[in-house]
Coordinates of N, CA, C and O in Angstrom, one line a residue:
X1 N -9.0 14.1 29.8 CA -10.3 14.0 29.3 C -11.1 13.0 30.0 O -10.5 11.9 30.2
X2 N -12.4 13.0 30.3 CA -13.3 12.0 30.4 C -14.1 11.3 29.6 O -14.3 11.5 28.4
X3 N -14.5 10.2 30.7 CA -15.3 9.5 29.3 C -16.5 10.2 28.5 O -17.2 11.0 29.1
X4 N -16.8 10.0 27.4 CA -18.0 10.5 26.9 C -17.7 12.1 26.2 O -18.3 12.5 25.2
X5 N -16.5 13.1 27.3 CA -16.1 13.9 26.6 C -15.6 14.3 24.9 O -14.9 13.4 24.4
X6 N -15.7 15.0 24.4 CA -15.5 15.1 22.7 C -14.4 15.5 22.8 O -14.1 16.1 23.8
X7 N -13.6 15.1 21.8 CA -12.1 14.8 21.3 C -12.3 15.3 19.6 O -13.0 14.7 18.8
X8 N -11.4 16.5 19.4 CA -10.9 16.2 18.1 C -10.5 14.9 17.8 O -10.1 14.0 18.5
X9 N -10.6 14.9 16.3 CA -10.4 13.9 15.7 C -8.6 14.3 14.8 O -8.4 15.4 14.3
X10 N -7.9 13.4 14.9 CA -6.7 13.7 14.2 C -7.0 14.3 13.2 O -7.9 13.8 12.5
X11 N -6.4 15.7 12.6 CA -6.2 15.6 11.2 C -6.1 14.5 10.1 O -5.4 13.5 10.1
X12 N -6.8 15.0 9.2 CA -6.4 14.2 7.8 C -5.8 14.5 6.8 O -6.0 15.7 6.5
X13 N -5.2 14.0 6.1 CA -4.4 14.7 5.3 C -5.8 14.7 3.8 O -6.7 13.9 3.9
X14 N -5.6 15.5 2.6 CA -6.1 16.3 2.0 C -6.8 15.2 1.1 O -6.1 14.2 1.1
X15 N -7.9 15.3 0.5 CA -7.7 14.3 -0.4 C -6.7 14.0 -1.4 O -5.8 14.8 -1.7
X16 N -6.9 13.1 -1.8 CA -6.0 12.4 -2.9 C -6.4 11.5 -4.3 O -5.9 10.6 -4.9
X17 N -7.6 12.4 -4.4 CA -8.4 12.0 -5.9 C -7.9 12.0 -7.2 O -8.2 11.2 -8.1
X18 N -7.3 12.9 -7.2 CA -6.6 13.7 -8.0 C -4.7 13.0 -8.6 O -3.9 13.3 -9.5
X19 N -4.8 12.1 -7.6 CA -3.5 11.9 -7.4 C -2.9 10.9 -8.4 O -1.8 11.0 -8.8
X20 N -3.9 10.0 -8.7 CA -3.5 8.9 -10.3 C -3.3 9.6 -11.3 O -2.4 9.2 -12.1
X21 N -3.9 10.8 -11.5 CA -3.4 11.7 -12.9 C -2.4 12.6 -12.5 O -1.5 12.8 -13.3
X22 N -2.2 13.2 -11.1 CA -0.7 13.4 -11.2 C 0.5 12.7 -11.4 O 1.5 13.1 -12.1
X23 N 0.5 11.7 -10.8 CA 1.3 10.5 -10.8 C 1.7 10.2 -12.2 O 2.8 10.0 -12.6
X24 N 0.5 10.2 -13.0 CA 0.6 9.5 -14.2 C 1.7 10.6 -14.9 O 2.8 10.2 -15.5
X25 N 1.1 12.1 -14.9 CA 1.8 12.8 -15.8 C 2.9 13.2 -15.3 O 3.5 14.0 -16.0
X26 N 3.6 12.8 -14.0 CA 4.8 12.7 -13.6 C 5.9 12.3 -13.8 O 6.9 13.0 -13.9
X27 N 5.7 10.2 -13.8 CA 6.1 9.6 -14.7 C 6.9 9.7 -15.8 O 6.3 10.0 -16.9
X28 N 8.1 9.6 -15.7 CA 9.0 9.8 -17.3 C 8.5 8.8 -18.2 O 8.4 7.6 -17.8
X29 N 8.2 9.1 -19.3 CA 7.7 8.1 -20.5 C 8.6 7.2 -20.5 O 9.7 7.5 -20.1
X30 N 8.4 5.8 -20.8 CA 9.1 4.2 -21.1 C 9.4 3.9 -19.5 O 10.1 2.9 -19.4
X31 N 9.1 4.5 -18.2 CA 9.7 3.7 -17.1 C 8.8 2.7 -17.4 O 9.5 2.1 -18.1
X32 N 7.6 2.0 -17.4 CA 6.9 0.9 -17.4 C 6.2 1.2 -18.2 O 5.9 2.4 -18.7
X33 N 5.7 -0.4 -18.6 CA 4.7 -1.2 -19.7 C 3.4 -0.3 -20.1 O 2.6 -0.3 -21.0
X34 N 3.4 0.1 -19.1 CA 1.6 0.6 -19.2 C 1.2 1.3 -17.6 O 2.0 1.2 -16.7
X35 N 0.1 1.9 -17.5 CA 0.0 2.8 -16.6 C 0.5 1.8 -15.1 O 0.2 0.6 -15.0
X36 N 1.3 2.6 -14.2 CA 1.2 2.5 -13.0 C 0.3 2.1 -12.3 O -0.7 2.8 -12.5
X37 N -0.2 0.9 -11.3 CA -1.1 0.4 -10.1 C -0.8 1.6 -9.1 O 0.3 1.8 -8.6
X38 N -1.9 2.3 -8.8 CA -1.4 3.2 -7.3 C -2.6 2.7 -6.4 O -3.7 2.3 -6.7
X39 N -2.0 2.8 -5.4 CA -3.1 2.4 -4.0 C -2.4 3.7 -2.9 O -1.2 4.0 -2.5
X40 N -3.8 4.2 -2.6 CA -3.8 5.1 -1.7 C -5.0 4.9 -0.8 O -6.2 4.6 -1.0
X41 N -4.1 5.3 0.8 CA -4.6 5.1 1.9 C -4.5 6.5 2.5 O -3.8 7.4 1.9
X42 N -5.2 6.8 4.0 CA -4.6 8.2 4.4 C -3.0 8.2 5.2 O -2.5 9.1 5.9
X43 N -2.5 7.1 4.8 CA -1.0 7.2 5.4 C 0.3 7.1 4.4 O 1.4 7.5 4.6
X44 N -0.2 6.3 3.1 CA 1.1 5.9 1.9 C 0.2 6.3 0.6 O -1.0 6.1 0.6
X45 N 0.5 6.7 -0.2 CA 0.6 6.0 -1.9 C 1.6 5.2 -2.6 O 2.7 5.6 -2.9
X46 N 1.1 4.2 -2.8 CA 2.1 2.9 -3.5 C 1.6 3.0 -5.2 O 0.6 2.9 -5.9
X47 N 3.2 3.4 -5.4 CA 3.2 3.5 -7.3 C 4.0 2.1 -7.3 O 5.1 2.1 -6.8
X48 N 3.4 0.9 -8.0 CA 3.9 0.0 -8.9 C 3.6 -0.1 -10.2 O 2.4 0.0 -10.6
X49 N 4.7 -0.3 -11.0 CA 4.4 -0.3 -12.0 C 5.1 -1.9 -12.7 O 5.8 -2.7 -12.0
X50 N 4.8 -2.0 -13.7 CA 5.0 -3.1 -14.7 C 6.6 -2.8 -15.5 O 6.9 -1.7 -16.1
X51 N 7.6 -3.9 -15.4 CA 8.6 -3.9 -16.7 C 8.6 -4.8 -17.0 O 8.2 -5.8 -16.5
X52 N 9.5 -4.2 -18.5 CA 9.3 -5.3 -19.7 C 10.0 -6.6 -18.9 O 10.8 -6.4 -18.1
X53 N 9.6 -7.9 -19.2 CA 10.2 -9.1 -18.9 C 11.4 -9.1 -19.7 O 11.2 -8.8 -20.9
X54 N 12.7 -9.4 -19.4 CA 14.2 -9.7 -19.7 C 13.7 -11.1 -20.5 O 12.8 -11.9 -20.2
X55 N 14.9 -11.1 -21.9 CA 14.2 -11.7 -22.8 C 15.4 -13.3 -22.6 O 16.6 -13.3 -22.9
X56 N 14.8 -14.2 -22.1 CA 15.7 -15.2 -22.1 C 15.4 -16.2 -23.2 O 14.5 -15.9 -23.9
X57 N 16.1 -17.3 -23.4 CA 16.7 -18.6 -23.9 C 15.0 -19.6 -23.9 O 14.6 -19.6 -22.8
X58 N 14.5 -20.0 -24.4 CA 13.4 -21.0 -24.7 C 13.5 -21.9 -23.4 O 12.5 -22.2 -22.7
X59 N 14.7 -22.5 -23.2 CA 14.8 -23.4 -22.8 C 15.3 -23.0 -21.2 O 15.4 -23.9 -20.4
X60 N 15.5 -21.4 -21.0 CA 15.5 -21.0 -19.2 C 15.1 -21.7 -17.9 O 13.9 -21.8 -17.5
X61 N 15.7 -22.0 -17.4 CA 14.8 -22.6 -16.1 C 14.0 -21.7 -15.5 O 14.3 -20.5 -15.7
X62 N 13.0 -22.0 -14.6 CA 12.7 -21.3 -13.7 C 13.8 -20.2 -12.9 O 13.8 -19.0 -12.8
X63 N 14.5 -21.2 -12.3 CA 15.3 -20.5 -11.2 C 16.5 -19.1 -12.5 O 17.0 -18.1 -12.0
X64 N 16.5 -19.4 -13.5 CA 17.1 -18.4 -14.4 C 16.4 -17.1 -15.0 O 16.9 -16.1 -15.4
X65 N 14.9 -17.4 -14.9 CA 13.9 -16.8 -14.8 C 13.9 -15.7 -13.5 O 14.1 -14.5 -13.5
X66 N 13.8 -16.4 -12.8 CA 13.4 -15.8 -11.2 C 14.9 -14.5 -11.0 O 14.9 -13.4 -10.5
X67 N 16.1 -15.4 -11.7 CA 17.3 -14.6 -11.2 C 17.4 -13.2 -12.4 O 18.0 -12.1 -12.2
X68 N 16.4 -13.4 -13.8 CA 17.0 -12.2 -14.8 C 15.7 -11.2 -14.2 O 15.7 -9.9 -14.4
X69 N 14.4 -11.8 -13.3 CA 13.6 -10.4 -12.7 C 14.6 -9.8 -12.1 O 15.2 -8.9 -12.5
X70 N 14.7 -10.5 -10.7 CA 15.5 -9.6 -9.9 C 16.7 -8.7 -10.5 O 16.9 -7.6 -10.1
X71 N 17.5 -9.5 -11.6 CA 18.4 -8.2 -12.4 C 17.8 -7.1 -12.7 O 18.4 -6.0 -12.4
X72 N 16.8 -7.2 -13.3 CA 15.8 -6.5 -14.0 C 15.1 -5.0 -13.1 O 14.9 -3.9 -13.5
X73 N 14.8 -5.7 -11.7 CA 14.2 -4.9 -10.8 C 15.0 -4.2 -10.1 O 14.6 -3.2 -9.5
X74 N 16.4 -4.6 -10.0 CA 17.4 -4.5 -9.2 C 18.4 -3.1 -10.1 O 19.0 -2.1 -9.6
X75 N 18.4 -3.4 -11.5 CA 18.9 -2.4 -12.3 C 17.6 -1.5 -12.3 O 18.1 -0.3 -12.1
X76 N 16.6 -1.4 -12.5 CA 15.4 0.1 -12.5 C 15.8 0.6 -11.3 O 15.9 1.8 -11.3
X77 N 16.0 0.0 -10.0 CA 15.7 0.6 -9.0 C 17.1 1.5 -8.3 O 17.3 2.3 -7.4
X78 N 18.0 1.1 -9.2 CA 19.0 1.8 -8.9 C 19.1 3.0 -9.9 O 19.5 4.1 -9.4
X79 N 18.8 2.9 -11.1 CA 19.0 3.9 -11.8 C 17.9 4.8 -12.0 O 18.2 5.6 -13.0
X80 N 16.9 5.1 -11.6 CA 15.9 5.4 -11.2 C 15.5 6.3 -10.0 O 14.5 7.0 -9.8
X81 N 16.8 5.8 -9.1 CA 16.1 6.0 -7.5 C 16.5 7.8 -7.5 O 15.7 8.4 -6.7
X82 N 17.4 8.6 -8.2 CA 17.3 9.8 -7.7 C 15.6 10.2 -8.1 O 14.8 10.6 -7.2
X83 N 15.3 10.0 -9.7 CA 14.4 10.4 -9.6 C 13.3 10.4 -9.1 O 12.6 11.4 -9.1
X84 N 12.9 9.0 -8.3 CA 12.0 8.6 -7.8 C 11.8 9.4 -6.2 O 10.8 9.5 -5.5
X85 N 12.9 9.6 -6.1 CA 13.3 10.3 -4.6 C 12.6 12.0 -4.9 O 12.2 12.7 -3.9
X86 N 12.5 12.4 -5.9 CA 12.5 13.6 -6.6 C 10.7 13.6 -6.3 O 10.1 14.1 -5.3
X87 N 10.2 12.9 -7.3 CA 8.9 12.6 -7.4 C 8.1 12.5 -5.9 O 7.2 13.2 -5.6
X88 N 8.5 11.5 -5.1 CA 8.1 11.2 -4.3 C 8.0 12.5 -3.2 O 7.0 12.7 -2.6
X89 N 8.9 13.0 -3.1 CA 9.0 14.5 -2.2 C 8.1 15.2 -2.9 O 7.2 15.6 -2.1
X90 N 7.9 15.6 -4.3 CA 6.4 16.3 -4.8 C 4.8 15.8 -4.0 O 4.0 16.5 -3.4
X91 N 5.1 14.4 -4.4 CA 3.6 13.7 -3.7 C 3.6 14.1 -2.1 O 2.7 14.7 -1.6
X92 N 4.6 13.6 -1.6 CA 4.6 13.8 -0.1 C 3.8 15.6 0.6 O 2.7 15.7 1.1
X93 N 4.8 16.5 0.4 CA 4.5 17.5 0.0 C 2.9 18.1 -0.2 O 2.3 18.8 0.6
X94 N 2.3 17.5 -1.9 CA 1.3 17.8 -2.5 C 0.0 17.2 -0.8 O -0.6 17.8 0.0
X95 N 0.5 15.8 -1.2 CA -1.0 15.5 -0.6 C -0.5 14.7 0.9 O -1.3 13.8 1.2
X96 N 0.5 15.0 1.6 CA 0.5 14.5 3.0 C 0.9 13.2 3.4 O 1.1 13.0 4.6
X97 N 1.0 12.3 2.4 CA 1.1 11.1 2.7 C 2.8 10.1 2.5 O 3.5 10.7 1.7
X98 N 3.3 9.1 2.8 CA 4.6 8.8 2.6 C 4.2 8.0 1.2 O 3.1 7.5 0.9
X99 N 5.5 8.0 0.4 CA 5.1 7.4 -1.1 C 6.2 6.3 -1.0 O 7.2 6.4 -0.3
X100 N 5.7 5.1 -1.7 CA 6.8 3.9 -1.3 C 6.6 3.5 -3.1 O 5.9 4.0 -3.9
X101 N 7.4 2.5 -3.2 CA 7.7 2.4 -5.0 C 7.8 0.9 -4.9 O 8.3 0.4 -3.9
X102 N 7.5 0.3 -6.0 CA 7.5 -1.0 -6.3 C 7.2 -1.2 -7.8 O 6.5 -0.3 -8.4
X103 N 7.8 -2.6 -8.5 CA 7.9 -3.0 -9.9 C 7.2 -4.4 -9.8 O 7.0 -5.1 -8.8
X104 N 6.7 -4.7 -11.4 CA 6.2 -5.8 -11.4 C 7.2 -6.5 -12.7 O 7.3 -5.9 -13.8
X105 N 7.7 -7.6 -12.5 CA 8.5 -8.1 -13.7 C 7.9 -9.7 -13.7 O 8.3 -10.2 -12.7
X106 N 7.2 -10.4 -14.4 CA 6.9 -11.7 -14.9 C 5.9 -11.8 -14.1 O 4.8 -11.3 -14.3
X107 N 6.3 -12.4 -13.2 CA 5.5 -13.2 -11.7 C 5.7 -12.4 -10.9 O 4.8 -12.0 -10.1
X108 N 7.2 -12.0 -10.9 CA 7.7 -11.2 -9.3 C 7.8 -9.7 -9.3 O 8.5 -8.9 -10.0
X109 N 6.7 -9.6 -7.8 CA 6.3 -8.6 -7.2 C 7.4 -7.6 -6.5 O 6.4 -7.0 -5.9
X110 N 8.0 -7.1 -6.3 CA 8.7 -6.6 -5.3 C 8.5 -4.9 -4.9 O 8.9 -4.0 -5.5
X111 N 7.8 -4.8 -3.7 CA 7.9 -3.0 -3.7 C 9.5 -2.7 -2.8 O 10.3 -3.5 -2.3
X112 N 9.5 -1.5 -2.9 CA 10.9 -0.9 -2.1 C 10.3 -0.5 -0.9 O 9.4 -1.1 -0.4
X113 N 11.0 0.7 -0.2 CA 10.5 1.1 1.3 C 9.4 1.3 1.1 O 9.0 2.0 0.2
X114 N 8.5 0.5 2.2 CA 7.2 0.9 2.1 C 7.3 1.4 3.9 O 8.3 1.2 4.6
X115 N 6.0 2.1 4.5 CA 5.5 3.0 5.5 C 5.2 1.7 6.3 O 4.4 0.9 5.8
X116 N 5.7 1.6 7.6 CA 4.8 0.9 8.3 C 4.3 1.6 9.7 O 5.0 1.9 10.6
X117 N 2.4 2.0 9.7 CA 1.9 2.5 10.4 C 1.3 1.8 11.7 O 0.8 0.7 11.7
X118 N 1.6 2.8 12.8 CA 0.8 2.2 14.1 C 0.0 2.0 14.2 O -0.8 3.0 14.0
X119 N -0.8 0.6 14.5 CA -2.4 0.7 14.2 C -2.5 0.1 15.7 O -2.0 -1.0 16.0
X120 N -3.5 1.1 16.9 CA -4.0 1.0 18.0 C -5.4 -0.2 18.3 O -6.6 0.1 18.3
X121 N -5.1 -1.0 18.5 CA -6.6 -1.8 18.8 C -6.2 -2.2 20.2 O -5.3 -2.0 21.0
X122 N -7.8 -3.2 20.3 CA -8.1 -3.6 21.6 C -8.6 -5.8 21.1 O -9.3 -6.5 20.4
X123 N -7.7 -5.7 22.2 CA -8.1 -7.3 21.7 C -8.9 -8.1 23.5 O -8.8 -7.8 24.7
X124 N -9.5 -8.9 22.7 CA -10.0 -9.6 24.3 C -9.3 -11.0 24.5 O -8.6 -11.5 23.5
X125 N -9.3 -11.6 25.3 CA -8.6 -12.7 25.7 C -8.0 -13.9 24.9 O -6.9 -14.4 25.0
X126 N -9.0 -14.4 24.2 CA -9.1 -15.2 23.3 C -8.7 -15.0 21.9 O -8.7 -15.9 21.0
X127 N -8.3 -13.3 21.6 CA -7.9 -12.7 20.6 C -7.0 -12.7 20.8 O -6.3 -12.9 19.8
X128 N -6.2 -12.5 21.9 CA -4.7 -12.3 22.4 C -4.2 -13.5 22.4 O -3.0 -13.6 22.2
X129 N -4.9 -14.9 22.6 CA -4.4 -16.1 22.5 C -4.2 -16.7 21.3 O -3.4 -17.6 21.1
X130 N -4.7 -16.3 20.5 CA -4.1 -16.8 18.8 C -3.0 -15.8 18.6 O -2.0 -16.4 18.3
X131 N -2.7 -14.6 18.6 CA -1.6 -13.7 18.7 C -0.5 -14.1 19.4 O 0.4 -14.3 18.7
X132 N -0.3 -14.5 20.8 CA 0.8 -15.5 21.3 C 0.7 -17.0 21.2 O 1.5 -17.6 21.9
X133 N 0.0 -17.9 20.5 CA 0.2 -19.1 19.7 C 1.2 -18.8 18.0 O 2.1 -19.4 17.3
X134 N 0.5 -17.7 18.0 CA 1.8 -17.3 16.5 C 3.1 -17.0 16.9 O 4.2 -17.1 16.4
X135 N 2.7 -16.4 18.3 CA 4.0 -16.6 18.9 C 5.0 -17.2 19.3 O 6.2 -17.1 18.9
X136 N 4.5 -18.0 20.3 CA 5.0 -18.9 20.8 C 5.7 -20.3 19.7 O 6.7 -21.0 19.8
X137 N 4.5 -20.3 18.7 CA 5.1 -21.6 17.7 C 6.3 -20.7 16.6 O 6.8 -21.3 15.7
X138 N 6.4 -19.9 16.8 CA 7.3 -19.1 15.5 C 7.4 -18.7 14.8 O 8.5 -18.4 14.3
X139 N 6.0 -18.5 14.2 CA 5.3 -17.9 13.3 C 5.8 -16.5 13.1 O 6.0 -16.1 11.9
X140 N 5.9 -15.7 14.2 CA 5.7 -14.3 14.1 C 6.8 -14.1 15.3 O 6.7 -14.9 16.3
X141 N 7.8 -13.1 15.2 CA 8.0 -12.7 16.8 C 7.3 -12.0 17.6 O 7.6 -12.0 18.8
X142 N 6.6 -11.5 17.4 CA 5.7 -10.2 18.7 C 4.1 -10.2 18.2 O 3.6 -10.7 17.2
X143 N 3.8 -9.9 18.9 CA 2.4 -9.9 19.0 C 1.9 -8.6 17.5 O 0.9 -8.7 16.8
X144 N 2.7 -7.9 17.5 CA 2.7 -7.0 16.4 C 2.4 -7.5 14.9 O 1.6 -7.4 14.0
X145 N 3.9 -8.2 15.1 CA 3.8 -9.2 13.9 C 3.0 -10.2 13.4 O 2.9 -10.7 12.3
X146 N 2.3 -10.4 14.3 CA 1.2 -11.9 14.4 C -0.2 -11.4 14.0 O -1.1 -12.1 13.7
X147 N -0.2 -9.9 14.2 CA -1.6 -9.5 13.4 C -1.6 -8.8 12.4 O -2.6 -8.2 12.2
X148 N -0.5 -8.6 11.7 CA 0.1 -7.9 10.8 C -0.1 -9.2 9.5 O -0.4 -9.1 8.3
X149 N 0.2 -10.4 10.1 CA 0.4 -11.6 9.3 C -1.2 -12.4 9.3 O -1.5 -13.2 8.4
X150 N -2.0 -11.9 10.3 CA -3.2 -12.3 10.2 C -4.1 -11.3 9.6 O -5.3 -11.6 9.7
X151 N -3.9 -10.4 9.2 CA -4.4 -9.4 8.8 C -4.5 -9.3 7.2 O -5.4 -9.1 6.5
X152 N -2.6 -9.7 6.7 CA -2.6 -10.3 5.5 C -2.8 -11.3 5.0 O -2.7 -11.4 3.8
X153 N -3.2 -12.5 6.1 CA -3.5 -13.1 5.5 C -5.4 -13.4 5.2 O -5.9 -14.3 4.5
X154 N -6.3 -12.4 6.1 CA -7.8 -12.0 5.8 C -8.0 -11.5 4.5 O -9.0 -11.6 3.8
X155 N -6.8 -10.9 4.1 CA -7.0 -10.1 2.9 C -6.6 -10.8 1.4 O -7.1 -10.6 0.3
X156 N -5.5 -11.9 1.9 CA -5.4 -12.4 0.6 C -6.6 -13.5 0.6 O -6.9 -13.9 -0.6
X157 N -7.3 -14.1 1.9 CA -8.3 -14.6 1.6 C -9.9 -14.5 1.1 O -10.7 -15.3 0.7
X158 N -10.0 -12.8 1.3 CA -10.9 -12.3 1.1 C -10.8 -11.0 0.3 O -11.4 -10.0 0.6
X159 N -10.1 -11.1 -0.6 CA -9.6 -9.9 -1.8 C -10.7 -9.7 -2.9 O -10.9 -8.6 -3.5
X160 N -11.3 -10.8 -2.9 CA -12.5 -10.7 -4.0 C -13.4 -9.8 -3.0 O -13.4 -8.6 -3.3
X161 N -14.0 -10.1 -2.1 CA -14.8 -9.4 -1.1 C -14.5 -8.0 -1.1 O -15.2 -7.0 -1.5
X162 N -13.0 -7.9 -0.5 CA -12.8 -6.5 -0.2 C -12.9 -5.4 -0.9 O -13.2 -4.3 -0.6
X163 N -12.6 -6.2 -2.7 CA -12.9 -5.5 -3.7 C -14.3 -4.7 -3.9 O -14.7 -3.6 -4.1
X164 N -14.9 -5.9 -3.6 CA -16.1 -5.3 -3.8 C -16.9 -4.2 -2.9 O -17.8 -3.4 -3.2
X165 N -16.0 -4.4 -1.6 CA -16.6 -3.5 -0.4 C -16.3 -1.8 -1.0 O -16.9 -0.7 -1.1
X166 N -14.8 -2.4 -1.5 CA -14.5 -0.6 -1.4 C -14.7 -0.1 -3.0 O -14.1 0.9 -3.4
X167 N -15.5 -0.7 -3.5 CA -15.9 -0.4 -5.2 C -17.5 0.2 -4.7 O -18.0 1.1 -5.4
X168 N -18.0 -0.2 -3.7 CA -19.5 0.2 -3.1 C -19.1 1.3 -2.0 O -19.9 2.3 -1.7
X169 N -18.0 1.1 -1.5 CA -18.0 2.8 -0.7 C -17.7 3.8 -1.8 O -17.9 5.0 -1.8
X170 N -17.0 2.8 -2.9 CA -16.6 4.7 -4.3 C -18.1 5.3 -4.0 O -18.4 6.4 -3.6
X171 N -19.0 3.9 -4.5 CA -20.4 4.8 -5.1 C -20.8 5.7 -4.1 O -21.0 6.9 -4.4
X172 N -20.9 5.3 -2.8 CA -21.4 5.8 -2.2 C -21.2 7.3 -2.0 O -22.0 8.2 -1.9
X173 N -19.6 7.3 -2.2 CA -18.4 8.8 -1.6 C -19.1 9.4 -3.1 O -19.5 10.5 -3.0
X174 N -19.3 8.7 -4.4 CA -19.9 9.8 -5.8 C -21.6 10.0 -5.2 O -22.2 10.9 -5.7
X175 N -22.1 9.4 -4.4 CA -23.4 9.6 -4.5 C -23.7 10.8 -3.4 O -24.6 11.7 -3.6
X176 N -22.8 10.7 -2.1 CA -22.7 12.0 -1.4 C -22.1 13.3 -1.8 O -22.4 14.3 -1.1
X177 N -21.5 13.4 -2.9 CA -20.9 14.7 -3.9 C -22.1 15.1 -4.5 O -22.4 16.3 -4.6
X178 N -22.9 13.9 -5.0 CA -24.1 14.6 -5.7 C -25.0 15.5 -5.1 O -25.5 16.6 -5.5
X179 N -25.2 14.8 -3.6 CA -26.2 15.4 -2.9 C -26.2 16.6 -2.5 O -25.1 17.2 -2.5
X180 N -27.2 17.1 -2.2 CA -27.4 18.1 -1.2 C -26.3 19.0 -0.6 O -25.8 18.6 0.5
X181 N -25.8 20.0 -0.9 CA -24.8 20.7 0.2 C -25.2 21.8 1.6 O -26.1 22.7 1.5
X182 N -24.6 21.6 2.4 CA -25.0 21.8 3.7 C -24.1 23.4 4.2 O -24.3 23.8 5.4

């Protein structure tokens, strides 16, 4: 192809609007506290949900704390995992996308396999030079890694922002449904 020439655009997979109330009524009753967190992109949906915190001793340490989550996440995730494997082939399936799973117990976070996608950019010189400074000092091994780690860390510094960005594209995507059809 040449420059300037038109290119399909990749396929997209289907929407996935719909997909928090499938999910939801999917869900076997008592796996978690209260509804599931899902985040969907056009490449994963991530179901985490909430369990009950393991009931320890008043006087627990932290580090006894830290060790009855992981029991805690470590037992759901095993006795759980056919079904989850079950479910997730529905979603996959339904709406195109890979489904990854994660729990929330106390403080600690943990998802299971999650999708990691190729993302193509173009960097210029001086962008490539903080990418191999993360490198070179050890931060990251590959240049991959180093904007993967800079990437997350734009986001946990700017999560309030982002929120708000993609709370004003909702309106926007409800304000183009209203409109006019073509």
């Amino acid at each position: 192809m040449r420059r300037g020439e038109w290119r399909p655009r990749a396929e997209q997979p289907p929407p996935a609007t719909d997909a928090p109330a499938w999910i939801g009524g999917a869900l076997p009753e008592g796996w978690f506290t209260g509804p599931a967190e899902i985040t969907i992109d056009r490449d994963e949906i991530t179901i985490v949900g909430r369990l009950s915190e393991p009931t320890l001793a008043d006087d627990a340490s932290d580090g006894d704390r830290a060790a009855a989550e992981q029991g805690r996440i470590a037992g759901f995730r095993e006795t759980t995992r056919d079904q989850r494997i079950g479910i997730a082939q529905q979603l996959e399936r339904r709406y195109q996308r890979k489904v990854a799973w994660g729990v929330r117990v106390g403080e600690t976070r943990e998802l299971f396999t999650t999708f990691s996608a190729p993302v193509m950019t173009r960097l210029r010189q001086a962008e490539r030079q903080v990418l191999d400074t993360l490198v070179d000092s050890g931060v990251a091994r590959s240049r991959s890694e180093a904007l993967a780690w800079c990437v997350a860390l734009v986001g946990q510094h700017t999560e309030s922002w982002l929120a708000e960005l993609r709370q004003a594209m909702t309106q926007v995507e409800e304000l183009r449904k209203q409109g006019p059809t073509v």
